[in-house]
Tab-separated table of C-alpha atoms in Angstrom:
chain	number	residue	atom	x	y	z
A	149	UNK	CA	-31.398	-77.600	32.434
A	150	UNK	CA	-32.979	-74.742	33.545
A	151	UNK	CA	-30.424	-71.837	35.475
A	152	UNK	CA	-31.086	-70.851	39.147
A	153	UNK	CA	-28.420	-68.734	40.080
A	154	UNK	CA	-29.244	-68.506	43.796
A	155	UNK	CA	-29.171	-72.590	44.266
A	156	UNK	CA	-26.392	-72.779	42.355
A	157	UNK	CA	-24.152	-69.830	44.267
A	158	UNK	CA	-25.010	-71.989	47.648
A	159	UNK	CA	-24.974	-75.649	46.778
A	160	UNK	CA	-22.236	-75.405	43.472
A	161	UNK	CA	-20.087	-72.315	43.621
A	162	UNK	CA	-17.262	-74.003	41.600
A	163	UNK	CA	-19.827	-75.195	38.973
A	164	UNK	CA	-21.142	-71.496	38.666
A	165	UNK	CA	-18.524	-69.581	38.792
A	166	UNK	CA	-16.789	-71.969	35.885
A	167	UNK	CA	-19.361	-72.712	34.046
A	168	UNK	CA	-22.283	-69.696	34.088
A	169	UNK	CA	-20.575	-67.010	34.707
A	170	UNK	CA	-22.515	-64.884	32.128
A	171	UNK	CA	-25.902	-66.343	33.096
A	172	UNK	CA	-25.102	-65.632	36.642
A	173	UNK	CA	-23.998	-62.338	35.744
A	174	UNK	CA	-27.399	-61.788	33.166
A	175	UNK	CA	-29.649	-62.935	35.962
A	176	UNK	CA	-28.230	-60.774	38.413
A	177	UNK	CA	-29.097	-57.749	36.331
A	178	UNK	CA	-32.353	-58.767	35.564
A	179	UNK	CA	-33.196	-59.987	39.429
A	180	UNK	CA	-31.352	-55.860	40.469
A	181	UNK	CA	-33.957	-54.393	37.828
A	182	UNK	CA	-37.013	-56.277	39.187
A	183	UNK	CA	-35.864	-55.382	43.429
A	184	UNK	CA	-34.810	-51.871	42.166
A	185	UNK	CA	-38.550	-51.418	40.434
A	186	UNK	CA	-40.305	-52.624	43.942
A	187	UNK	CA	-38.280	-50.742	45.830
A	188	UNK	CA	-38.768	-47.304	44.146
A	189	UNK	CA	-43.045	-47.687	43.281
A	190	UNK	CA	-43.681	-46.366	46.824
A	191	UNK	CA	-41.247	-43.645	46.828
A	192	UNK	CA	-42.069	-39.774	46.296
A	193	UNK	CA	-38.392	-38.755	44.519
A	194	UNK	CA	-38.778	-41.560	41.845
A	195	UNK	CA	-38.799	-40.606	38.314
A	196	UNK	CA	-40.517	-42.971	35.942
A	197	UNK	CA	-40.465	-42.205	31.749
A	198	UNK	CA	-40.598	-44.525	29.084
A	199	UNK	CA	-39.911	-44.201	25.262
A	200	UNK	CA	-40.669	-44.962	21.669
A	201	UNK	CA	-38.960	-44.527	18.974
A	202	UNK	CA	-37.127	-46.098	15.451
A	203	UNK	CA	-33.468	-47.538	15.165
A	204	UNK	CA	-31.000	-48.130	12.300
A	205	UNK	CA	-28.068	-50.489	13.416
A	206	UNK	CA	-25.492	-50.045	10.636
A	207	UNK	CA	-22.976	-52.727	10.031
A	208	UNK	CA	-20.384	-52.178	7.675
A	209	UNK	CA	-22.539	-51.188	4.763
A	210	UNK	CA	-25.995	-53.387	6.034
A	211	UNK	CA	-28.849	-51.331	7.897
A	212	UNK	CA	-31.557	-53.121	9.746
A	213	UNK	CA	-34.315	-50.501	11.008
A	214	UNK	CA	-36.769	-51.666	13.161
A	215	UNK	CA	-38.436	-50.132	16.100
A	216	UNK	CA	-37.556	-49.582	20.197
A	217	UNK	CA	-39.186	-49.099	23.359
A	218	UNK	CA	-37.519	-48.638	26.592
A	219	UNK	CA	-38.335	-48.277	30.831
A	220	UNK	CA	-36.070	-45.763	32.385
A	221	UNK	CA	-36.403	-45.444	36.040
A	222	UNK	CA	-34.338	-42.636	38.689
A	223	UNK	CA	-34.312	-42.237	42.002
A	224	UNK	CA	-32.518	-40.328	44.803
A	225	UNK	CA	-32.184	-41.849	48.112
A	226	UNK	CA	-32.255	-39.859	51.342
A	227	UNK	CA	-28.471	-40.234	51.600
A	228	UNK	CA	-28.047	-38.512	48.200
A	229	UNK	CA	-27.317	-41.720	46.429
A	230	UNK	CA	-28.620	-41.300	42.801
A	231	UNK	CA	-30.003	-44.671	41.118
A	232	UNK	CA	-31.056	-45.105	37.555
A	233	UNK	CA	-32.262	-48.424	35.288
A	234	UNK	CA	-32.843	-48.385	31.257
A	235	UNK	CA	-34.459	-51.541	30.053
A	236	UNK	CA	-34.303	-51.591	25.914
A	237	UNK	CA	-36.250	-53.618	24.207
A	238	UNK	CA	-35.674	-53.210	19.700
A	239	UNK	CA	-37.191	-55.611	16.985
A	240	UNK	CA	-35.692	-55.736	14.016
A	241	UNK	CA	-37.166	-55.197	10.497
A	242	UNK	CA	-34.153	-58.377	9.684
A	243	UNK	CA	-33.896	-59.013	5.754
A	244	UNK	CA	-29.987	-57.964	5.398
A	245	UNK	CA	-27.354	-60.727	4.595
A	246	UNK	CA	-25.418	-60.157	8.066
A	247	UNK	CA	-27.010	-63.398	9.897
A	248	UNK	CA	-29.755	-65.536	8.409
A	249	UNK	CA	-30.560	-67.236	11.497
A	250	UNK	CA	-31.186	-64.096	13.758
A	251	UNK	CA	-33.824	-63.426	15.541
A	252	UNK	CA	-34.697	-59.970	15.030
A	253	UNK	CA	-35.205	-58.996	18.572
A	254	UNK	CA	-32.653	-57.661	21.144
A	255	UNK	CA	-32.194	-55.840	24.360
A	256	UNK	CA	-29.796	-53.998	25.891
A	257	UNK	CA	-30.140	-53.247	29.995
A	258	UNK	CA	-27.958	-50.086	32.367
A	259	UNK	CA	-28.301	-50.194	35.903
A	260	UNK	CA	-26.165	-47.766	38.023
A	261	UNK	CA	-25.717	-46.063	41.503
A	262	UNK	CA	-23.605	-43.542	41.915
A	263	UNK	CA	-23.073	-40.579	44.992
A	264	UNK	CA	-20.628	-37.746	45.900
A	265	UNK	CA	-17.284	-38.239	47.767
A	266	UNK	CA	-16.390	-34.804	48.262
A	267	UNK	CA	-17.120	-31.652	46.649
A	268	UNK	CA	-14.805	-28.825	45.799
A	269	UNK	CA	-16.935	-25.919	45.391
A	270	UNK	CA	-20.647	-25.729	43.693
A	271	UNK	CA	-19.835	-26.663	40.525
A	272	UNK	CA	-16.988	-29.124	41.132
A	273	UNK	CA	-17.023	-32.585	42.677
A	274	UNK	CA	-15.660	-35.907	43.115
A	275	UNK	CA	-18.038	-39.305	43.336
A	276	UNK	CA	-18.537	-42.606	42.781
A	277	UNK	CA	-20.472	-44.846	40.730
A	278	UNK	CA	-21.318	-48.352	40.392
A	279	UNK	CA	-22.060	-49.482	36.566
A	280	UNK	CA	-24.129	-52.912	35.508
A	281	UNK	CA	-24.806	-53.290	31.805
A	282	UNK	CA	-26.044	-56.105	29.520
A	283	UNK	CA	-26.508	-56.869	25.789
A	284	UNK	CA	-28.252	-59.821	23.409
A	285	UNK	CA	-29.129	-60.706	20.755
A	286	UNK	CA	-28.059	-58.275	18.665
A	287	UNK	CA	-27.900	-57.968	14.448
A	288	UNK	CA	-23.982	-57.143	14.693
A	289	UNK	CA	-23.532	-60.654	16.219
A	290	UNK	CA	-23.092	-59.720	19.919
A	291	UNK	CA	-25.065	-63.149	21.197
A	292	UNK	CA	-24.072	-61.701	25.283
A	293	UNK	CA	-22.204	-58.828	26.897
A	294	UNK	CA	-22.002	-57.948	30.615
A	295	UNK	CA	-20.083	-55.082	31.826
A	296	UNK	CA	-19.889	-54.637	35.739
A	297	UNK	CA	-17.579	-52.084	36.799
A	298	UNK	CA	-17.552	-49.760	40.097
A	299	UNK	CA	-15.401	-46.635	39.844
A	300	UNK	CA	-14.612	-43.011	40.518
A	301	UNK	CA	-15.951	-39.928	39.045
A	302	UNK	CA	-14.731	-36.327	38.437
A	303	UNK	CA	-18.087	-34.345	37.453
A	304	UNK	CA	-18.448	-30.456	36.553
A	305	UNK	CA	-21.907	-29.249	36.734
A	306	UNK	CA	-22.425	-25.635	35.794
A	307	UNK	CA	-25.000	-23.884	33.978
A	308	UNK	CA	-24.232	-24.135	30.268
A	309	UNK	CA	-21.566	-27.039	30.094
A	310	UNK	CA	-21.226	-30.475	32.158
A	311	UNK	CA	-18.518	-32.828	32.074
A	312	UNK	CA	-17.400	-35.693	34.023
A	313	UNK	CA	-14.390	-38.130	34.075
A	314	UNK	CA	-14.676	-41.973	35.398
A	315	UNK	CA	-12.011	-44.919	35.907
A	316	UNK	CA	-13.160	-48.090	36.943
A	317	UNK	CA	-12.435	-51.714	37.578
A	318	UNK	CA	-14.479	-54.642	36.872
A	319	UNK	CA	-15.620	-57.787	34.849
A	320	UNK	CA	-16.050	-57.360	31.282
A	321	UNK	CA	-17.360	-60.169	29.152
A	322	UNK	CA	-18.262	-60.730	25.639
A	323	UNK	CA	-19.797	-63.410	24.007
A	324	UNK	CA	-20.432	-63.463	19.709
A	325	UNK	CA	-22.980	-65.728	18.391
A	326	UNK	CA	-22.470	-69.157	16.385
A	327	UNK	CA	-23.725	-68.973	13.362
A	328	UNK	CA	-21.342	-66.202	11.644
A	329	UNK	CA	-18.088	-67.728	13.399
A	330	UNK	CA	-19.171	-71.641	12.346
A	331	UNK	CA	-18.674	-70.590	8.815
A	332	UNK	CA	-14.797	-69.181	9.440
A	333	UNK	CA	-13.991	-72.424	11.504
A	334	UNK	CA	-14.824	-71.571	14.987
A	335	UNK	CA	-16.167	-73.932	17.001
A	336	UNK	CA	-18.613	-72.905	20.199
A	337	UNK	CA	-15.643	-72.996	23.161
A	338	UNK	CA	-14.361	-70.090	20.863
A	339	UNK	CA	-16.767	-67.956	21.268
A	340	UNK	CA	-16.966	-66.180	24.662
A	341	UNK	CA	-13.954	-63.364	26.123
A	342	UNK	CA	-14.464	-63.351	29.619
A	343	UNK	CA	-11.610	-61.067	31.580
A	344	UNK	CA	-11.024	-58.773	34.516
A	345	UNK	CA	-10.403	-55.306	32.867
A	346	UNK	CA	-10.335	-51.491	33.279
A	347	UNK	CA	-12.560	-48.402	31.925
A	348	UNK	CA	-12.016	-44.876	31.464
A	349	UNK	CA	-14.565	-42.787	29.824
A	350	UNK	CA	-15.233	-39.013	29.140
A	351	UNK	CA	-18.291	-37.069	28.640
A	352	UNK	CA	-19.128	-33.555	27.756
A	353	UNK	CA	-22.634	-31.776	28.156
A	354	UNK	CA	-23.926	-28.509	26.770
A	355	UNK	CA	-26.978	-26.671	26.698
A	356	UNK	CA	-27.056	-25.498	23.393
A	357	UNK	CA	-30.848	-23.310	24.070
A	358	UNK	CA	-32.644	-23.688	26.937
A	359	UNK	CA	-34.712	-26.747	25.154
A	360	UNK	CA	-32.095	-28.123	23.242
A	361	UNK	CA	-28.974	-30.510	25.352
A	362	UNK	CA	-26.103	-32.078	23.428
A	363	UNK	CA	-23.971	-34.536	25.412
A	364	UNK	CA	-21.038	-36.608	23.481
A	365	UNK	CA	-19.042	-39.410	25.163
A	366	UNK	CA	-16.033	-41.488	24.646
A	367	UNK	CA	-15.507	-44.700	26.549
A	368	UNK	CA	-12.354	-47.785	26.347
A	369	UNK	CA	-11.924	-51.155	28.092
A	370	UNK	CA	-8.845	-52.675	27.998
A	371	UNK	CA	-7.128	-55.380	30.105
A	372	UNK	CA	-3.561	-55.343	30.539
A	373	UNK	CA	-2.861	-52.780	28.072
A	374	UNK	CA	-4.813	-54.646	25.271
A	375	UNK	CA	-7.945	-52.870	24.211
A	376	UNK	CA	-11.154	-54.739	24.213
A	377	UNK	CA	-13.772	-52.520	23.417
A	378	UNK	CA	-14.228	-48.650	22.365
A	379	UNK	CA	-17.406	-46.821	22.327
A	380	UNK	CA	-18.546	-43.244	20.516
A	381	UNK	CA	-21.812	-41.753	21.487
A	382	UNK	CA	-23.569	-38.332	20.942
A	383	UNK	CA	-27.045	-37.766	21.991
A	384	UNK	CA	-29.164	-34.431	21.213
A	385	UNK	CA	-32.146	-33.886	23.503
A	386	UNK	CA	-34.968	-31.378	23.012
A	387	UNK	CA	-37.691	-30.705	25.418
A	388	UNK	CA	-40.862	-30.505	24.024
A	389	UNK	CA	-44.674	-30.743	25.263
A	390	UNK	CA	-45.467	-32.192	21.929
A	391	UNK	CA	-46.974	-35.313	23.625
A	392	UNK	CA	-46.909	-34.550	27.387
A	393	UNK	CA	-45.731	-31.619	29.594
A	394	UNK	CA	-41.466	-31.887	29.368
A	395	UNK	CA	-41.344	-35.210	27.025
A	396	UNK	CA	-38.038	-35.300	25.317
A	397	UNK	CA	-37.219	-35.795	21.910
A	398	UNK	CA	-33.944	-37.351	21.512
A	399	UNK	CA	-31.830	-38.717	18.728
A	400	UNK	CA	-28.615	-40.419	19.255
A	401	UNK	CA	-25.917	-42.575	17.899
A	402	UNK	CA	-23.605	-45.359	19.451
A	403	UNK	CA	-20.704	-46.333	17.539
A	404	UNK	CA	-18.806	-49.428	19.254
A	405	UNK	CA	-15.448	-51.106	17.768
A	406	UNK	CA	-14.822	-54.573	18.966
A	407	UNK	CA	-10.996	-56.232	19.273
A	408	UNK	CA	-11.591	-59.743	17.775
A	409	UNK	CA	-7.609	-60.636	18.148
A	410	UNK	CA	-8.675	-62.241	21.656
A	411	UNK	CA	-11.012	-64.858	19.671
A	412	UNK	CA	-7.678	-65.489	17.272
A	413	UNK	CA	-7.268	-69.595	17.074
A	414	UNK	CA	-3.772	-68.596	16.098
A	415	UNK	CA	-1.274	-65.758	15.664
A	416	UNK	CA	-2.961	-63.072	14.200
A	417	UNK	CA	-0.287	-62.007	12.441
A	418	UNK	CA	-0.004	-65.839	10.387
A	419	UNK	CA	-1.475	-65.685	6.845
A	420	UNK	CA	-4.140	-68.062	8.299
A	421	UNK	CA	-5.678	-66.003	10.903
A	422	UNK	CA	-9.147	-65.253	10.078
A	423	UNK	CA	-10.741	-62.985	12.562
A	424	UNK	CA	-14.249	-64.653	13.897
A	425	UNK	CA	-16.365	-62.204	12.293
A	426	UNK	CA	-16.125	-60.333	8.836
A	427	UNK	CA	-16.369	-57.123	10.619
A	428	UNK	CA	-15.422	-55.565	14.342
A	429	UNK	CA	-17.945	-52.730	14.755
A	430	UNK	CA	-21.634	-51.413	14.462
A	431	UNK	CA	-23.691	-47.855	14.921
A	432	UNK	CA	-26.827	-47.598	16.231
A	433	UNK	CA	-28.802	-44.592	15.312
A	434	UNK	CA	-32.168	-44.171	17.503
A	435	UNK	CA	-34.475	-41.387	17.721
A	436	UNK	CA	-36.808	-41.940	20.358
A	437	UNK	CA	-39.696	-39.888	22.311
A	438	UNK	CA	-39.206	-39.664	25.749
A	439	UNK	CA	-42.053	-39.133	28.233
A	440	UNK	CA	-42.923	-38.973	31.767
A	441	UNK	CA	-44.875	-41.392	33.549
């Protein structure tokens, strides 16, 4: 049966909310890309880019390479309210042992709005900031992930470094895929973590020259004290006309540790627990061109 989250919000709340959550959730982000895009084509402070570039997603000691493409859109409203969208869009050169039945492409979507609350002095402020993102499909396993999470900001802006702090609330969900799990004697109501949950992430920026920008980040979600999810990323940027007039050069890496205990069929300290995937992290290493519209 084919999903329409609108009908079903009016006419079947209960039957949504229970029951497609996560498609709900994945067609919200998709229908907030396609309204955001409409809404920005006719406005003069909209930034458009989009990129190419290569990928290696490293899983324990498996690479898959394949290639990437992406639409990255920002905007600034006339109340100062900043909004950005990354669509990512990666196929997969797939002939590793990891998943035999995977389809070799995946995408990954970040939507955000965010704005200032007060600010301290030129360099120092305080904001807010309003986080959507989604994942499928991926090599690692990850069959769906939705992350939507509003929270506060602490940001430093100066001329050589940047930094910013964030703690948020929200709905964090995370779904593996079938066919890995099948073989360790899961069965499909096994598969999805769905929980409320809280983030806290820290980022540092510096301009190394005045081409060159490094940025590294750490982020956690955890509910109730129990950790769900930690991510490690590190980015360096270099301007360059090489293509057009300031395209970007960028290569960066994503390393992201998953806590399978919450999948555990029984105590995960029993002899018998076996965790619903042979491994509980990946890396993805990108380097991508980034140009202007």
């Amino acid at each position: 049966m084919q999903f329409n989250p609108l009908v079903d919000l009016i006419i079947k709340p209960e039957m949504m909310f229970q029951e497609s959550k996560v498609n709900y959730l994945n067609s919200a982000l998709v229908c907030l890309a396609l309204c955001l895009s409409s809404a920005l084509q006719a406005e003069e402070q909209t930034q458009w880019h989009y990129s190419l570039g290569s990928h290696d997603f490293v899983v324990e000691d498996s690479h898959t390479l394949g290639v990437n493409a992406s639409l990255l859109l920002e905007h600034k409203t006339q109340s100062d309210i900043l909004l950005t969208a990354a669509l990512d869009a990666y196929i997969d050169v797939d002939v590793d042992k990891l998943d035999p039945d995977h389809i070799p492409v995946w995408f990954k979507s970040t939507y955000a709005a965010s704005g200032e609350l007060y600010r301290i002095n030129p360099e120092f402020s305080l904001g807010w900031q309003f986080d959507l993102q989604g994942k499928r499909n991926t090599v690692s396993s990850v069959e769906k992930q939705a992350k939507v999470f509003p929270g506060l900001t602490a940001n430093f802006d100066g001329q050589q470094l940047q930094a910013q702090l964030k703690a948020g609330a929200g709905y964090y969900y995370l779904e593996i895929d079938d066919d890995v799990p099948r073989t360790r004697g899961y069965d499909r109501g096994d598969f999805g973590n769905g929980t409320f949950a809280y983030t806290f992430m820290g980022s540092v920026g510096a301009n190394v020259t005045p081409k060159l920008h490094m940025q590294v980040a750490a982020q956690t979600w955890q509910d109730e004290g129990k950790w769900l999810e930690n991510q490690y990323r590190f980015e360096l940027s270099y301007q360059t006309d090489f293509w057009r007039p300031n395209s970007l050069l960028v290569l960066s890496a994503e390393h992201t540790q998953y806590n399978l205990d919450h999948y555990a069929k029984v105590d995960v300290n029993s002899a018998e627990y076996l965790p619903i995937l042979p491994w509980d992290s990946d890396t993805l290493v990108r380097l991508s061109l980034v140009i202007p519209w």
